[in-house]
Coordinates of C-alpha atoms and ligand atoms in Angstrom, one line a residue:
Chain A
M5 CA 121.6 116.0 94.0
N6 CA 124.7 115.8 95.8
K7 CA 126.7 112.4 95.5
T8 CA 129.4 111.6 97.8
I9 CA 132.2 109.1 97.3
N10 CA 135.0 107.6 99.5
L11 CA 138.8 107.6 98.2
T12 CA 141.8 105.9 99.2
L13 CA 145.0 108.3 98.5
K14 CA 148.3 107.0 98.3
I15 CA 150.1 110.2 98.4
W16 CA 153.8 111.4 97.9
R17 CA 155.0 113.0 101.5
Q18 CA 158.2 114.4 101.3
K19 CA 159.4 117.1 104.4
D20 CA 161.8 119.0 102.4
R21 CA 164.3 119.3 99.6
S22 CA 166.7 116.4 101.8
D23 CA 164.2 114.4 102.7
K24 CA 163.9 110.9 101.0
G25 CA 160.3 111.0 100.9
R26 CA 157.5 107.9 101.2
F27 CA 154.0 107.3 100.0
E28 CA 151.5 107.8 102.6
T29 CA 148.2 105.7 102.5
T30 CA 145.0 108.3 104.0
P31 CA 141.3 108.2 103.3
A32 CA 139.1 110.8 101.6
R33 CA 136.0 110.6 103.1
D34 CA 132.4 112.0 101.9
I35 CA 133.9 113.8 98.9
S36 CA 131.4 115.6 96.8
T37 CA 131.4 115.0 93.5
D38 CA 130.8 118.8 92.5
M39 CA 134.2 119.1 94.5
S40 CA 137.4 119.9 92.5
F41 CA 140.5 117.8 92.8
L42 CA 142.3 120.5 94.8
E43 CA 138.9 121.2 97.2
M44 CA 139.0 117.1 98.0
L45 CA 142.4 117.6 98.7
D46 CA 141.6 120.8 101.1
V47 CA 138.8 118.5 103.0
V48 CA 141.8 115.8 103.5
N49 CA 144.2 118.6 104.6
E50 CA 141.4 119.9 107.2
R51 CA 141.1 116.6 108.7
L52 CA 144.8 116.0 108.8
T53 CA 145.2 119.5 110.9
L54 CA 142.2 118.5 113.0
E55 CA 144.1 115.5 113.9
G56 CA 147.3 117.4 114.4
R57 CA 148.8 116.4 111.7
E58 CA 151.0 118.1 108.7
P59 CA 148.7 118.6 106.0
I60 CA 149.7 118.3 102.6
A61 CA 151.4 120.6 100.7
F62 CA 150.5 121.3 96.8
E63 CA 150.7 124.6 94.8
H64 CA 147.7 126.1 93.6
D65 CA 146.3 129.7 93.1
C66 CA 143.8 130.9 90.6
R67 CA 141.8 127.4 90.5
E68 CA 140.0 128.4 87.4
G69 CA 143.1 127.2 85.1
I70 CA 144.4 129.7 83.8
C71 CA 147.5 130.3 86.3
G72 CA 149.7 127.7 85.8
S73 CA 150.4 126.7 89.6
C74 CA 148.5 123.5 90.2
G75 CA 149.5 120.2 88.9
T76 CA 150.2 116.3 90.0
M77 CA 150.3 112.8 88.6
V78 CA 147.3 111.0 89.5
N79 CA 147.5 107.5 88.8
G80 CA 150.2 108.1 86.3
R81 CA 148.8 111.2 84.6
A82 CA 149.5 114.6 84.6
H83 CA 146.8 116.7 86.0
G84 CA 144.5 113.7 86.1
P85 CA 142.5 111.6 83.3
L86 CA 140.8 114.0 81.8
K87 CA 142.3 115.4 78.3
G88 CA 142.9 119.3 78.3
T89 CA 141.9 120.2 81.9
S90 CA 144.4 121.1 84.5
L91 CA 144.0 119.7 87.9
C92 CA 141.9 122.6 89.5
Q93 CA 139.4 121.9 86.9
L94 CA 139.1 118.4 87.6
H95 CA 136.0 117.5 88.9
M96 CA 135.6 114.4 91.4
R97 CA 132.9 113.3 89.5
H98 CA 135.1 111.7 87.2
F99 CA 136.1 109.3 89.9
K100 CA 134.1 106.2 91.5
D101 CA 133.7 105.5 94.8
G102 CA 136.3 102.9 96.6
D103 CA 138.9 104.4 94.2
T104 CA 142.7 104.4 94.8
L105 CA 144.4 107.4 93.8
T106 CA 148.3 107.2 93.6
I107 CA 149.2 111.4 93.7
E108 CA 152.8 111.9 92.6
P109 CA 154.6 115.1 92.3
W110 CA 156.5 115.8 89.1
R111 CA 159.1 113.9 88.3
A112 CA 162.4 115.5 86.4
R113 CA 165.9 116.2 87.5
A114 CA 164.8 120.0 86.4
F115 CA 162.1 120.0 88.6
P116 CA 163.3 119.1 92.2
V117 CA 160.5 118.5 94.8
I118 CA 160.4 121.1 97.5
K119 CA 157.7 119.3 99.8
D120 CA 154.9 116.9 99.3
L121 CA 153.5 117.6 95.6
V122 CA 155.5 120.9 95.4
V123 CA 158.4 121.3 93.1
D124 CA 160.7 123.9 92.1
R125 CA 159.8 125.2 88.4
S126 CA 162.4 127.9 88.5
A127 CA 164.0 125.7 85.7
Y128 CA 161.3 127.4 83.4
D129 CA 161.9 130.9 84.7
R130 CA 165.6 130.7 83.7
I131 CA 164.4 129.7 80.4
I132 CA 162.1 132.7 80.0
Q133 CA 165.1 134.8 81.2
A134 CA 167.3 133.3 78.1
G135 CA 165.1 134.8 75.8
G136 CA 161.1 134.7 76.1
Y137 CA 160.6 138.2 75.8
V138 CA 160.6 141.2 73.3
S139 CA 163.0 144.0 74.0
V140 CA 161.1 147.2 73.0
N141 CA 159.7 150.1 74.4
T142 CA 155.9 149.3 74.8
G143 CA 154.9 153.1 75.3
S144 CA 151.3 153.5 74.4
A145 CA 148.9 151.5 72.3
P146 CA 150.0 151.7 68.7
E147 CA 147.8 152.4 65.8
A148 CA 145.6 149.7 65.0
N149 CA 146.5 147.8 61.8
T150 CA 150.3 149.3 61.6
L151 CA 151.3 146.1 61.9
P152 CA 149.1 143.9 59.9
V153 CA 148.6 140.0 60.9
P154 CA 146.8 137.4 59.2
P155 CA 144.3 136.1 61.3
E156 CA 145.6 132.3 60.9
L157 CA 149.1 133.5 62.2
A158 CA 147.4 135.4 65.4
E159 CA 145.6 132.3 65.9
K160 CA 148.5 130.1 66.0
A161 CA 150.3 132.7 68.1
M162 CA 147.3 132.9 70.5
D163 CA 146.7 129.2 70.5
A164 CA 150.8 128.8 72.0
A165 CA 150.3 131.6 74.0
A166 CA 147.5 129.4 75.7
C167 CA 150.8 127.9 77.6
I168 CA 150.3 128.4 81.6
G169 CA 153.5 127.1 82.2
C170 CA 152.2 124.5 84.5
G171 CA 155.0 121.8 83.7
A172 CA 152.8 119.0 83.0
C173 CA 154.6 118.6 79.6
V174 CA 157.8 118.0 81.5
A175 CA 156.3 115.4 83.8
A176 CA 154.4 113.3 81.2
C177 CA 157.0 113.2 78.8
P178 CA 159.3 109.7 79.5
N179 CA 162.2 112.0 78.8
A180 CA 161.3 114.9 81.1
S181 CA 162.0 117.2 78.3
A182 CA 160.6 120.9 78.1
M183 CA 160.2 120.8 74.4
L184 CA 156.7 121.5 74.4
F185 CA 156.7 124.5 76.8
V186 CA 159.7 125.8 75.0
S187 CA 158.1 125.5 71.7
A188 CA 155.3 127.4 72.7
K189 CA 156.7 130.4 74.4
I190 CA 159.1 130.5 70.9
S191 CA 156.4 130.1 69.1
Q192 CA 154.1 132.8 70.4
L193 CA 157.0 135.2 69.4
A194 CA 158.3 133.9 66.3
L195 CA 154.9 134.0 64.8
L196 CA 154.2 137.6 65.0
P197 CA 156.2 140.6 63.9
Q198 CA 157.2 142.1 66.8
G199 CA 158.7 138.9 67.7
R200 CA 160.8 138.1 64.3
P201 CA 163.7 141.1 64.9
E202 CA 165.1 138.7 67.6
A203 CA 163.9 135.3 66.6
D204 CA 167.1 134.1 65.9
R205 CA 168.9 135.0 69.2
R206 CA 165.9 133.8 71.3
A207 CA 165.9 130.2 69.6
L208 CA 169.7 129.4 70.8
A209 CA 169.4 131.4 74.1
M210 CA 165.8 129.6 75.1
V211 CA 167.0 126.1 73.9
R212 CA 170.4 126.5 75.4
A213 CA 169.5 127.7 78.8
M214 CA 166.6 124.2 78.9
D215 CA 169.5 122.0 77.7
A216 CA 171.5 123.8 80.8
C217 CA 168.9 123.2 83.1
G218 CA 169.0 119.2 82.8
F219 CA 165.8 118.3 81.0
G220 CA 165.7 115.2 78.5
N221 CA 165.7 115.5 74.5
C222 CA 162.5 115.2 72.8
S223 CA 162.2 111.7 71.4
N224 CA 159.1 113.0 69.9
H225 CA 156.8 110.2 71.9
R226 CA 153.7 113.1 71.9
E227 CA 152.9 112.6 75.4
C228 CA 153.1 115.8 76.2
E229 CA 150.7 117.0 73.8
N230 CA 148.2 114.8 75.2
A231 CA 148.6 115.6 79.1
C232 CA 148.9 119.5 78.2
P233 CA 145.8 121.2 80.2
K234 CA 145.8 123.7 77.2
E235 CA 146.2 121.2 74.5
I236 CA 149.3 122.9 73.1
S237 CA 150.3 121.0 69.7
I238 CA 153.7 119.2 68.8
A239 CA 153.3 121.3 65.9
N240 CA 154.9 124.3 67.9
I241 CA 157.8 121.8 68.8
A242 CA 158.8 121.3 64.6
R243 CA 158.5 125.1 64.8
L244 CA 161.0 125.3 67.5
N245 CA 163.1 122.9 65.6
R246 CA 162.7 124.7 62.4
E247 CA 163.7 128.3 64.1
F248 CA 166.7 126.9 66.1
L249 CA 168.2 125.0 63.2
H250 CA 167.9 128.7 61.1
A251 CA 169.4 130.4 64.0
G252 CA 172.2 127.9 64.8
F253 CA 173.4 127.1 61.3
I254 CA 172.1 129.9 58.6
S255 CA 171.8 133.2 60.7
H256 CA 174.6 135.3 61.6
E257 CA 173.7 134.5 65.5
T258 CA 176.2 132.5 67.6
Chain B
M13 CA 183.7 126.5 63.7
N14 CA 182.6 126.9 67.4
W15 CA 178.9 127.8 65.9
L16 CA 179.0 124.6 64.5
T17 CA 179.5 122.5 67.7
A18 CA 177.4 124.5 69.5
A19 CA 174.3 124.3 67.2
L20 CA 175.4 120.3 66.9
G21 CA 175.9 119.3 70.1
S22 CA 172.6 121.2 71.5
S23 CA 169.6 118.6 72.5
V24 CA 167.9 120.0 69.1
G25 CA 171.3 119.8 67.0
K26 CA 171.6 116.1 68.5
K27 CA 168.1 115.1 67.4
L28 CA 169.1 116.4 63.9
M29 CA 172.3 114.4 63.5
M30 CA 169.7 111.7 64.5
A31 CA 167.5 112.3 61.8
L32 CA 169.8 113.0 59.3
T33 CA 171.8 109.7 59.4
G34 CA 168.6 107.9 60.5
L35 CA 166.9 109.0 57.2
A36 CA 170.2 108.3 55.4
F37 CA 169.9 104.5 56.7
I38 CA 166.3 104.6 55.4
G39 CA 167.9 105.7 52.1
F40 CA 170.4 102.7 52.3
L41 CA 167.4 100.2 53.2
A42 CA 165.3 101.1 50.1
A43 CA 168.3 100.4 47.8
H44 CA 169.2 96.8 49.8
L45 CA 165.5 95.7 49.3
A46 CA 165.5 96.7 45.9
G47 CA 168.6 94.8 45.2
N48 CA 167.5 91.8 47.5
L49 CA 164.1 91.6 45.6
L50 CA 165.8 90.4 42.4
M51 CA 166.6 87.0 44.5
I52 CA 162.5 86.4 43.5
A53 CA 164.0 87.2 39.6
G54 CA 166.2 84.3 40.2
R55 CA 170.2 83.2 40.5
E56 CA 171.2 85.0 37.0
A57 CA 169.3 88.2 38.1
F58 CA 170.6 88.5 41.5
N59 CA 173.9 87.7 40.6
G60 CA 174.1 90.1 37.9
Y61 CA 173.1 92.6 39.8
A62 CA 176.0 92.0 42.6
E63 CA 178.4 91.8 40.2
R64 CA 177.4 95.2 38.7
L65 CA 177.8 96.7 42.2
Q66 CA 180.9 95.0 42.6
S67 CA 182.2 96.8 39.7
L68 CA 181.6 99.9 41.1
G69 CA 184.8 99.7 42.8
P70 CA 185.9 102.9 44.5
I71 CA 182.3 104.5 45.0
L72 CA 180.8 101.6 46.6
Q73 CA 184.1 102.3 49.3
L74 CA 182.8 105.5 49.2
F75 CA 179.4 104.9 50.1
R76 CA 180.6 101.8 52.6
A77 CA 183.1 104.5 54.6
G78 CA 179.7 107.2 54.5
L79 CA 177.3 104.3 56.1
I80 CA 179.9 103.4 58.6
G81 CA 180.6 107.4 59.6
F82 CA 176.7 107.4 59.7
A83 CA 176.5 104.3 61.7
L84 CA 179.2 106.0 64.5
V85 CA 177.4 109.3 64.5
H86 CA 174.0 107.6 64.9
I87 CA 174.9 105.0 67.4
L88 CA 177.0 107.4 69.5
T89 CA 174.5 110.3 69.6
G90 CA 171.5 108.0 70.2
L91 CA 172.9 105.9 73.2
Y92 CA 174.3 109.6 74.7
L93 CA 170.6 110.9 74.5
F94 CA 169.3 107.8 76.0
L95 CA 172.0 107.8 78.9
Q96 CA 170.9 112.0 79.0
N97 CA 167.1 111.1 79.1
R98 CA 167.5 108.5 81.7
K99 CA 169.1 110.8 84.0
A100 CA 166.7 113.6 83.6
R101 CA 164.3 111.6 85.7
P102 CA 166.6 110.3 88.5
V103 CA 162.8 109.4 90.6
R104 CA 160.7 107.0 88.8
Y105 CA 157.0 107.6 89.2
E106 CA 155.1 104.8 91.2
K107 CA 152.3 104.5 88.6
D108 CA 153.1 105.5 84.7
T109 CA 150.4 105.6 82.6
S110 CA 150.6 106.7 79.1
A111 CA 148.4 109.9 78.2
G112 CA 148.2 108.7 74.5
G113 CA 151.3 109.4 73.0
R114 CA 153.6 106.8 73.2
T115 CA 154.1 103.7 71.2
I116 CA 155.6 100.5 71.4
S117 CA 158.0 101.6 68.5
S118 CA 158.4 105.0 70.2
R119 CA 159.5 103.0 73.7
T120 CA 161.6 100.9 72.4
M121 CA 164.1 103.1 70.1
P122 CA 167.0 102.5 72.1
Y123 CA 166.6 98.5 72.5
T124 CA 165.4 97.8 68.6
G125 CA 168.8 100.3 67.9
L126 CA 170.7 98.0 69.8
L127 CA 169.9 95.0 68.5
I128 CA 169.6 95.9 65.1
L129 CA 173.5 96.6 65.9
A130 CA 174.1 93.2 66.8
F131 CA 172.0 92.0 64.0
V132 CA 174.2 93.9 61.4
V133 CA 177.3 92.6 63.0
F134 CA 176.0 89.5 62.8
H135 CA 174.8 90.1 59.1
L136 CA 178.0 91.4 57.7
F137 CA 179.9 88.1 59.3
H138 CA 177.3 86.0 57.9
F139 CA 177.2 87.1 54.3
T140 CA 180.0 89.6 53.7
W141 CA 183.0 89.0 55.6
T142 CA 182.8 85.3 55.0
D143 CA 184.9 83.1 52.6
K144 CA 183.0 82.7 49.4
G145 CA 185.0 80.0 48.0
A146 CA 183.8 79.1 44.6
R147 CA 179.6 79.7 45.4
T148 CA 178.1 83.1 44.0
I149 CA 176.4 85.2 46.5
F150 CA 173.1 83.7 45.4
D151 CA 173.9 80.2 46.1
L152 CA 175.4 81.3 49.8
V153 CA 172.4 82.8 50.7
A154 CA 170.2 80.2 49.4
A155 CA 172.3 77.7 51.6
A156 CA 171.8 79.8 54.4
F157 CA 168.1 80.0 54.3
N158 CA 168.2 76.3 53.7
Q159 CA 168.3 76.2 57.5
P160 CA 165.0 77.0 59.7
W161 CA 166.9 79.0 62.6
A162 CA 168.1 81.8 59.9
V163 CA 165.1 81.9 58.2
L164 CA 163.6 83.0 62.2
L165 CA 166.0 84.9 63.1
Y166 CA 166.2 87.4 59.8
A167 CA 162.3 87.4 60.2
A168 CA 162.4 88.5 63.4
A169 CA 165.5 91.0 63.3
M170 CA 163.2 92.4 60.2
I171 CA 160.6 93.1 62.9
V172 CA 162.7 95.1 64.9
V173 CA 163.8 97.0 62.1
A174 CA 160.4 97.7 61.3
L175 CA 159.6 98.9 64.6
H176 CA 162.6 101.3 64.7
V177 CA 161.8 102.6 61.5
R178 CA 158.0 103.1 62.2
H179 CA 158.6 105.5 64.6
G180 CA 162.4 107.2 63.4
F181 CA 160.4 107.8 59.9
W182 CA 157.8 110.7 61.1
S183 CA 160.0 111.5 64.2
A184 CA 163.1 112.6 61.8
F185 CA 160.2 114.6 59.9
Q186 CA 159.5 116.3 63.0
S187 CA 163.4 116.8 64.3
V188 CA 164.1 118.6 61.5
G189 CA 161.3 120.6 61.4
A190 CA 159.4 119.1 58.6
S191 CA 156.2 118.1 60.2
H192 CA 153.6 120.1 59.8
P193 CA 149.3 119.5 61.0
K194 CA 148.7 119.5 57.2
T195 CA 151.3 117.1 56.0
M196 CA 151.5 114.9 59.3
P197 CA 148.8 111.9 58.2
A198 CA 151.2 111.9 55.2
V199 CA 154.1 111.4 56.9
M200 CA 152.8 109.0 59.5
A201 CA 151.0 107.0 56.7
L202 CA 154.6 106.6 54.8
S203 CA 156.2 106.0 58.4
W204 CA 153.6 102.6 58.4
T205 CA 154.6 101.8 54.7
A206 CA 158.3 102.2 55.1
G207 CA 157.9 99.6 58.7
G208 CA 155.7 97.3 56.5
L209 CA 157.9 97.2 53.8
V210 CA 161.1 96.1 55.7
A211 CA 159.1 93.8 57.5
F212 CA 157.3 92.2 54.5
G213 CA 159.8 93.1 52.0
F214 CA 163.6 92.0 53.9
G215 CA 161.1 89.6 56.0
L216 CA 159.5 87.2 53.8
L217 CA 162.4 87.1 51.4
P218 CA 164.1 84.4 53.4
F219 CA 161.1 82.2 53.6
F220 CA 160.5 82.3 50.0
M221 CA 164.6 80.9 49.3
L222 CA 163.6 78.6 52.2
I223 CA 160.4 77.3 50.5
R224 CA 161.9 77.6 46.6
Y225 CA 165.8 76.5 47.1
Ligands
HEM9 C1 169.1 100.5 59.6 C2 169.3 100.7 60.6 C3 168.8 102.0 61.7 C4 167.9 102.7 60.5 C5 166.9 102.9 59.8 C6 167.5 103.9 62.1 C7 166.8 104.9 61.9 C8 166.3 106.0 63.0 C9 165.5 106.7 62.4 C10 165.1 107.8 61.1 C11 165.7 108.1 63.8 C12 164.9 108.8 64.0 C13 165.4 110.3 64.7 C14 164.9 111.3 64.9 O1 163.9 110.9 65.8 O2 165.0 112.3 64.5 C15 166.1 106.7 64.6 C16 166.2 107.0 66.1 C17 166.9 106.8 66.9 N1 167.9 105.2 66.7 FE1 168.2 104.4 64.9 N2 168.0 103.7 62.9 C18 169.3 102.3 62.7 C19 169.5 101.8 63.3 C20 169.8 102.1 64.8 C21 171.2 101.6 65.7 C22 172.0 100.7 65.2 C23 171.1 102.3 67.3 C24 171.9 101.7 68.5 C25 171.9 102.0 69.5 C26 170.1 103.3 66.9 C27 169.6 104.2 67.8 C28 168.4 104.7 67.9 C29 168.1 105.3 69.0 C30 168.5 105.4 70.3 C31 167.3 106.5 68.5 C32 166.1 107.8 68.8 C33 166.7 109.0 69.5 C34 166.2 110.0 70.2 O3 164.9 109.7 69.9 O4 166.2 110.2 71.3 N3 169.5 103.1 65.6 N4 167.3 105.7 63.8
SF4_10 S1 153.0 123.2 77.1 FE1 151.2 122.9 78.4 S2 151.3 121.1 79.7 FE2 153.4 122.2 79.0 S3 153.9 124.0 80.5 FE3 152.8 124.9 78.9 S4 150.4 124.3 79.6 FE4 151.7 123.1 80.8
FES11 S1 145.2 126.1 90.2 FE1 145.8 127.9 88.4 S2 145.7 126.7 86.8 FE2 145.0 125.4 88.7

């Protein structure tokens, strides 16, 4: 059974970086509840195009919850109301006929709006460039078990590595802090033997890059882990703090 | 010492300072509460405790100086963080809904902090920097809490402190990296206990004094 609903979108429109921007109200008619949120926006954009108006700009790529491109605020919630779900994986059956949806871009000084719902997340790239890597030649695959990793640590590293860099944690944080993202990127390497040699330098460099980007500070509100589509835990933030404090106060790194 | 200022000046370093000074205040509150509860034991017990405390002389002064120093660090760093956090989101959301993390306690930290500061100044004028005359400290407190407005003011202030401590306690564990999924439920429970002890321990004493004396 194909059920359809009608919605009213109160959506942020902004021409470019310098435009002040404003909310525009536009209907989303005959939306199949089997559609994803992004497909709903596609339908609205087709109508806007046919009407000769500018379609709504939003980011997307994989549409299967793995690339981290998509994401907007929907009624004040990053990626919409469903836990552990990116916007592209959110289906319209979670909304009711007649609902009004307020759709806004991520709001953070470090993520300036480029157009409509698209924000510039190059601040994340600068943090990764500062130390989110391992400086070894990869070469061919090594002999298995040359570097034994206990399964619990492998699991934790994998959980941290699930971060897709979408920016929802920053968007949801009352302080626009990037700590959950940075903690995931620091943890995925700090937990594995390949990441240990550079752990101190990495923690210092990535936290400094994060601070330089103009993100807020962590107040431990825990909004981030509740908004994260990959349900990255704030246990990673505690690990980031340990790694940074070790690097800053005990290690020989400066 | 460049590495030291760099580490302390970072976002994580500032939170370390908040956490350590905040935990020190909680330690102070615990000692203060234990002393104050002697008021229930009566005039002699409490005055005796106050005298022994005064007789510590230089050690007491050292603790005072330490608390003032910690307060300066906690307040200035807290205000700086607060302003920086506001600046990090120049455009507010039209609709801002909780995903289930923030609490009344966590959202009001800067405001409860400033209220505590105002209360502490008042409290010091009220009981410490005052002309006691011939009265003992017990009589001074008993007389003060004969006035219902003072009782209500202190009770309200203790609710504010309890809110600050409820979030601050567990938050400090997280900030120093000491929290872990295994210990988190215990730290959370302790956080509520600390808040509850502040609210009921300190908060009910003025009522006790009003009714009893
Ligand atoms: C009895 C007095 C006080 C106690 C026991 C106390 C305790 C604490 C603790 C334990 C924290 C947590 C630190 C962390 O998150 O790592 C904290 C945070 C904070 N305190 Fe206090 N505090 C007191 C007074 C004050 C005062 C007078 C202010 C004045 C502005 C203040 C402002 C703040 C702020 C803004 C934070 C949050 C910092 C952040 O997370 O960004 N506090 N406090
Ligand atoms: S931690 Fe979660 S919310 Fe933050 S960027 Fe990574 S996937 Fe997105
Ligand atoms: S479009 Fe790739 S995660 Fe949503």
